[in-house]
CSV table of C-alpha atoms in Angstrom, one decimal:
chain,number,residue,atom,x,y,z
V,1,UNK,CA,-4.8,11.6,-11.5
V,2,UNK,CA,-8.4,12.2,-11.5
V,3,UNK,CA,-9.6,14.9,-13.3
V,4,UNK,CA,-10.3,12.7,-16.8
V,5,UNK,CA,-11.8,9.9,-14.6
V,6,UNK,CA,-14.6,13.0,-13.5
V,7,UNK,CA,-15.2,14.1,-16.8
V,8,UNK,CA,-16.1,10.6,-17.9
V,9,UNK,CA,-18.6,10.0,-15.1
V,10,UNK,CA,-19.8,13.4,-16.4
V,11,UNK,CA,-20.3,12.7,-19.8
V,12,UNK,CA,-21.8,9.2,-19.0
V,13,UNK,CA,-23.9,10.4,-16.3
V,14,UNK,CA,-23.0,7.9,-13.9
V,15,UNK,CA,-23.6,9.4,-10.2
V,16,UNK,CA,-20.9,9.4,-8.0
V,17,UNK,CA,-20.1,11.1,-4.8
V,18,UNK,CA,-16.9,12.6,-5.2
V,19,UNK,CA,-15.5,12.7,-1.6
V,20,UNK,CA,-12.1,14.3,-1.3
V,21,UNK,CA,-9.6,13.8,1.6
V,22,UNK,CA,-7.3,17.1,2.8
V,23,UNK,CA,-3.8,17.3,3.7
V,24,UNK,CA,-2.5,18.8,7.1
V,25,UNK,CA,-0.4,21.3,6.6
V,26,UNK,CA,3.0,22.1,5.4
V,27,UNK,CA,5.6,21.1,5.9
V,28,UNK,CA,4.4,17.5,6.5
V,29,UNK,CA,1.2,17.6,5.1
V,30,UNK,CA,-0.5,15.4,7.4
V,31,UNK,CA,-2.0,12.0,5.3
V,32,UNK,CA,-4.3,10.2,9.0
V,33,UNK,CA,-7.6,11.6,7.3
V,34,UNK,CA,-7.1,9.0,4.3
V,35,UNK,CA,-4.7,6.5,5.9
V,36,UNK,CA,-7.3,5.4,8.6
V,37,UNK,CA,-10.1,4.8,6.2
V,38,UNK,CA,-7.9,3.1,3.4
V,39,UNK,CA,-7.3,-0.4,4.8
V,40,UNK,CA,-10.8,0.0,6.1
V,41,UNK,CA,-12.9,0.0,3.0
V,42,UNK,CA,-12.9,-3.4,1.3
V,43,UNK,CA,-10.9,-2.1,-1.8
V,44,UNK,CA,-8.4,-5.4,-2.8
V,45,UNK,CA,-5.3,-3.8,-3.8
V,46,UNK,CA,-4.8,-0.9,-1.8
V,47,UNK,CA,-0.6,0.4,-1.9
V,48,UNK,CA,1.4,-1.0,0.9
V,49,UNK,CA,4.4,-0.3,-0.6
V,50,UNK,CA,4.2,3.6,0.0
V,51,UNK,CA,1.4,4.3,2.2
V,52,UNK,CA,0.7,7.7,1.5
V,53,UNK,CA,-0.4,6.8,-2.0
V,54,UNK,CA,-3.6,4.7,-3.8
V,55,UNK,CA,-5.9,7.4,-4.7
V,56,UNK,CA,-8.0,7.2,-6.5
V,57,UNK,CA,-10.6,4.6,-5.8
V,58,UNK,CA,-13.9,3.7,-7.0
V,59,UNK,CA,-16.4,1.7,-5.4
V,60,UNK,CA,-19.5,0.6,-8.0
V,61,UNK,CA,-21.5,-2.0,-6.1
V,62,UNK,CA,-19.4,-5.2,-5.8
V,63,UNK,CA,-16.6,-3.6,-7.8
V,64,UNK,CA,-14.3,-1.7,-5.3
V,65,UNK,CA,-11.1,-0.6,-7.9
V,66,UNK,CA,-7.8,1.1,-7.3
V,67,UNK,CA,-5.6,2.7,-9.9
V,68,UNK,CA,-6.6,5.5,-12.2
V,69,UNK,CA,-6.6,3.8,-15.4
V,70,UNK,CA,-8.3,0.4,-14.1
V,71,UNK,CA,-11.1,3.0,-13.3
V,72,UNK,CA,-11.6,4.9,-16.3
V,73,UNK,CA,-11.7,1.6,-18.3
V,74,UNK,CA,-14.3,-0.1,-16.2
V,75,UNK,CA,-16.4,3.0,-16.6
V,76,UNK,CA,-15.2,3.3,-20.4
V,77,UNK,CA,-16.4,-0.2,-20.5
V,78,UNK,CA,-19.7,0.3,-19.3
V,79,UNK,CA,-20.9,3.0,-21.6
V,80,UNK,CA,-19.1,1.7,-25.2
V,81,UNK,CA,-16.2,4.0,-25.1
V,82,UNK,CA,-13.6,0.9,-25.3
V,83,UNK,CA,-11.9,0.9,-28.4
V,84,UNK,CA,-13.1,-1.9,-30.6
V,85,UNK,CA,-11.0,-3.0,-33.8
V,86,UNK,CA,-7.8,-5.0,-32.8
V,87,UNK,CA,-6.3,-2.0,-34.4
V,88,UNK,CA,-8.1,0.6,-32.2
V,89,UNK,CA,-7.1,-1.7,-29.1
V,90,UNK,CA,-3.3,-1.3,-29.7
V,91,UNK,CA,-3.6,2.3,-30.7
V,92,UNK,CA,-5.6,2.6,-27.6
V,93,UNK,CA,-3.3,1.0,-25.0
V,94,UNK,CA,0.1,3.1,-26.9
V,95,UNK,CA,-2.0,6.5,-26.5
V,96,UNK,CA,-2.9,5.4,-22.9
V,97,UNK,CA,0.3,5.2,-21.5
V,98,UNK,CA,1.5,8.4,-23.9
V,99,UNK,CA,-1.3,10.0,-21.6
V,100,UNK,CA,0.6,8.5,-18.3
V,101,UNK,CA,3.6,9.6,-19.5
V,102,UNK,CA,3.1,13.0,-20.1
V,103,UNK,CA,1.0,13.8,-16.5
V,104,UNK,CA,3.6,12.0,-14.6
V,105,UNK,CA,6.3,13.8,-16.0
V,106,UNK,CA,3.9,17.4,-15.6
V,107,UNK,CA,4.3,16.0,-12.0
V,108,UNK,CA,8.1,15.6,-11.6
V,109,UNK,CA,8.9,18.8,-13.4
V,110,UNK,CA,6.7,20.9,-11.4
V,111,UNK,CA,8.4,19.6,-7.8
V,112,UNK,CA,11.4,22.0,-5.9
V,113,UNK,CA,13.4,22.4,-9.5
V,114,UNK,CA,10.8,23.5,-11.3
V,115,UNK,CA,11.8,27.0,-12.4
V,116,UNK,CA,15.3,25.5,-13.5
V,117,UNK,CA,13.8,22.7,-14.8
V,118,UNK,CA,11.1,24.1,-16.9
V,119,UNK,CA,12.8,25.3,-19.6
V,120,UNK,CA,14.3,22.1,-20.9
V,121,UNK,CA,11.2,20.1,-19.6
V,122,UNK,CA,9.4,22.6,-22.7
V,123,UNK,CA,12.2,22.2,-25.0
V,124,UNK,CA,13.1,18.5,-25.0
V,125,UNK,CA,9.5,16.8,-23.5
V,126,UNK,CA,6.7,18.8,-24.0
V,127,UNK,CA,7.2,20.7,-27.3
V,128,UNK,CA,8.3,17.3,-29.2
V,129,UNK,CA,5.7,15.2,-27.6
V,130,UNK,CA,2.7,17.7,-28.6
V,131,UNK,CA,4.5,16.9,-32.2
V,132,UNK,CA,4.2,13.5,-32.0
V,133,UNK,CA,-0.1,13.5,-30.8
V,134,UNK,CA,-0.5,16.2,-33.3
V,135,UNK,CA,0.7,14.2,-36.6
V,136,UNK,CA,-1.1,10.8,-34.7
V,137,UNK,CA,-4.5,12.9,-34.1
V,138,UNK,CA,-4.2,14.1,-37.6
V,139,UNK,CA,-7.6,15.8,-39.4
V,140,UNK,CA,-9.6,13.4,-37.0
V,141,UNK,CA,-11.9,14.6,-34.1
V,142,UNK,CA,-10.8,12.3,-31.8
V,143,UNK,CA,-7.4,10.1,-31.6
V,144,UNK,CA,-9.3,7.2,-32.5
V,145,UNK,CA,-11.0,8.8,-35.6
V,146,UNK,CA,-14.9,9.7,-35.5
V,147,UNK,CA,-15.9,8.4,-32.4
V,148,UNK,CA,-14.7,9.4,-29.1
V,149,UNK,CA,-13.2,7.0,-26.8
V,150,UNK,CA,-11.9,6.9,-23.0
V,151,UNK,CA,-8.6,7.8,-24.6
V,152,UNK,CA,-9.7,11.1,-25.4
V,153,UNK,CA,-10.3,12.2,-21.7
V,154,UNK,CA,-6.9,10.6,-20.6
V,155,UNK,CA,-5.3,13.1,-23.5
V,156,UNK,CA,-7.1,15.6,-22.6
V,157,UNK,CA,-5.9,16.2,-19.2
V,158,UNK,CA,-2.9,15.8,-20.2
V,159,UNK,CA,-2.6,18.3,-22.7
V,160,UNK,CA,-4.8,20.5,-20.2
V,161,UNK,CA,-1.8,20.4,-17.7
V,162,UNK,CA,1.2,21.3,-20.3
V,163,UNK,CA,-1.2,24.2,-21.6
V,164,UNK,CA,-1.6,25.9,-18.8
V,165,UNK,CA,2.6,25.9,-18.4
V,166,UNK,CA,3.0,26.5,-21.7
V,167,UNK,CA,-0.1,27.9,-23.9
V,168,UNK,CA,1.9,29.2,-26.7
V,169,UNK,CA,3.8,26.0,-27.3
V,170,UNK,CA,0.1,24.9,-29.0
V,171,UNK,CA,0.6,27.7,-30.9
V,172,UNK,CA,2.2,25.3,-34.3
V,173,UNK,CA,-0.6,22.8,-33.3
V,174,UNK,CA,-3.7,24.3,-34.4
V,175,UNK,CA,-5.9,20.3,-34.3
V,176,UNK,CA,-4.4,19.7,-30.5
V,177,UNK,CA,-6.3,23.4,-29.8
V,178,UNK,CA,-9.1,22.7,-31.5
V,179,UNK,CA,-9.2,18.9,-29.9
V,180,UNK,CA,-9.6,20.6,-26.5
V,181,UNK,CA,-11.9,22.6,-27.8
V,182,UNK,CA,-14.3,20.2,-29.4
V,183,UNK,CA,-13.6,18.3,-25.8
V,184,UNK,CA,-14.7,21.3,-23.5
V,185,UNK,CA,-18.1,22.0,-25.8
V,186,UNK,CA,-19.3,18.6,-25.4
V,187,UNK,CA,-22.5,20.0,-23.8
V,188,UNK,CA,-22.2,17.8,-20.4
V,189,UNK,CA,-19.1,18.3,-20.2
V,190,UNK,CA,-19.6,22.4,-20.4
V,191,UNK,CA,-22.1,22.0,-18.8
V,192,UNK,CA,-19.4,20.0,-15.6
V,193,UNK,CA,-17.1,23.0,-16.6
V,194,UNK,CA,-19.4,25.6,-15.9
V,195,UNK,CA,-20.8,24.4,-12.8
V,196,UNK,CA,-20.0,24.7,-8.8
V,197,UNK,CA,-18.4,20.6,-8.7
V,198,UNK,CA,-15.8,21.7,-11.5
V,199,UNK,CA,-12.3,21.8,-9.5
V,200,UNK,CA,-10.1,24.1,-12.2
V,201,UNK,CA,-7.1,24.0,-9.3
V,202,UNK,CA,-4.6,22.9,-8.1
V,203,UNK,CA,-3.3,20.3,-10.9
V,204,UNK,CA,-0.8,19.2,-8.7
V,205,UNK,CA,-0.3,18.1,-5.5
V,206,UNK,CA,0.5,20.5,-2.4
V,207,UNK,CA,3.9,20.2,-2.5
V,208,UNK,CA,4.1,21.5,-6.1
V,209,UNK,CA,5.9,24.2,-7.0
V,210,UNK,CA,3.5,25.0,-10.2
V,211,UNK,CA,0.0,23.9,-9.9
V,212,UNK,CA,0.2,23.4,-6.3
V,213,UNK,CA,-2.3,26.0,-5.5
């Protein structure tokens, strides 16, 4: 649940250090190298209800955020990429938890039953959900019409994940393609793409069956 929240510091050209925290290995996948920083670093709301979780965070001078979404709006915010009719707000926070959605249930499907659940994860989740953002994105560039908004880099990465299970499921789709398209030649991020920061894999964590690696 980060990748979107690094392409919008790209595109925005905010600087960031983008310090990443490894697992011990399997099978318990040892958490201490994050777990004895994270009560240590002034951040409000860090998860004490399951320990091994709250990342990401973001710390931008005074404002020291948890949760994925609380960050991509504060940077969203910053840099005009908010939705801004009432009826771009509602369409906004609907798409934004579409996005949600659709990662955390990538997530799920690709734990220990992935290979019998994938199939029927296609079927009945991913193939009528790419539907559904097809008919709401429409003829438009972006979900929200002409302009591009912090939405678009939520959707992206979630459509990113199911097309790389499933590319040919995009196939009937031909405005989601060219969506991630438009999104990847947008010439910082290619630019973020092409270069040695870009993290293509895993999508997943390590204990992933698909995407783990």
């Amino acid at each position: 649940l980060v990748q979107y929240i690094k392409f919008l510091l790209e595109y925005t050209g905010e600087e960031y250090v983008d310090k990443l925290y490894e697992f011990g290995p399997a099978p318990d996948y040892d958490k201490s190298q994050w777990l004895k920083e994270k009560f240590e670093m002034g951040l409000e709301l860090p998860n004490v209800i399951q320990l091994k979780f709250q990342l990401p965070y973001y710390i931008d001078g005074d404002v020291k955020l948890t949760q994925s979404v609380a960050i991509l709006r504060h940077i969203a915010r910053k840099h005009n990429l908010l939705a801004k009719t009432d009826a771009d707000i509602a369409k906004a926070d609907m798409l934004e938890y579409e996005a949600m959605d659709l990662r955390l249930n990538f997530r799920y499907v690709c734990g220990p039953d992935f290979e019998s659940q994938k199939g029927s994860y296609i079927k009945e989740t991913a193939e009528p959900k790419l539907a559904q953002l097809s008919s709401v994105l429409g003829s438009n560039d972006w979900f929200l019409g002409t302009n591009i908004s912090y939405v678009d880099f939520f959707l992206y990465e979630s459509l990113y994940c199911i097309h790389e299970l499933t590319p040919s499921s995009f196939d009937k789709h031909e405005n989601l393609k060219k969506f991630m398209q438009r999104f990847e030649g947008l010439e910082r991020i290619k630019n973020y793409i092409n270069s040695d920061r870009y993290v293509k894999s895993p999508i997943n964590g390590p204990k992933a069956t698909f995407g783990g690696k």
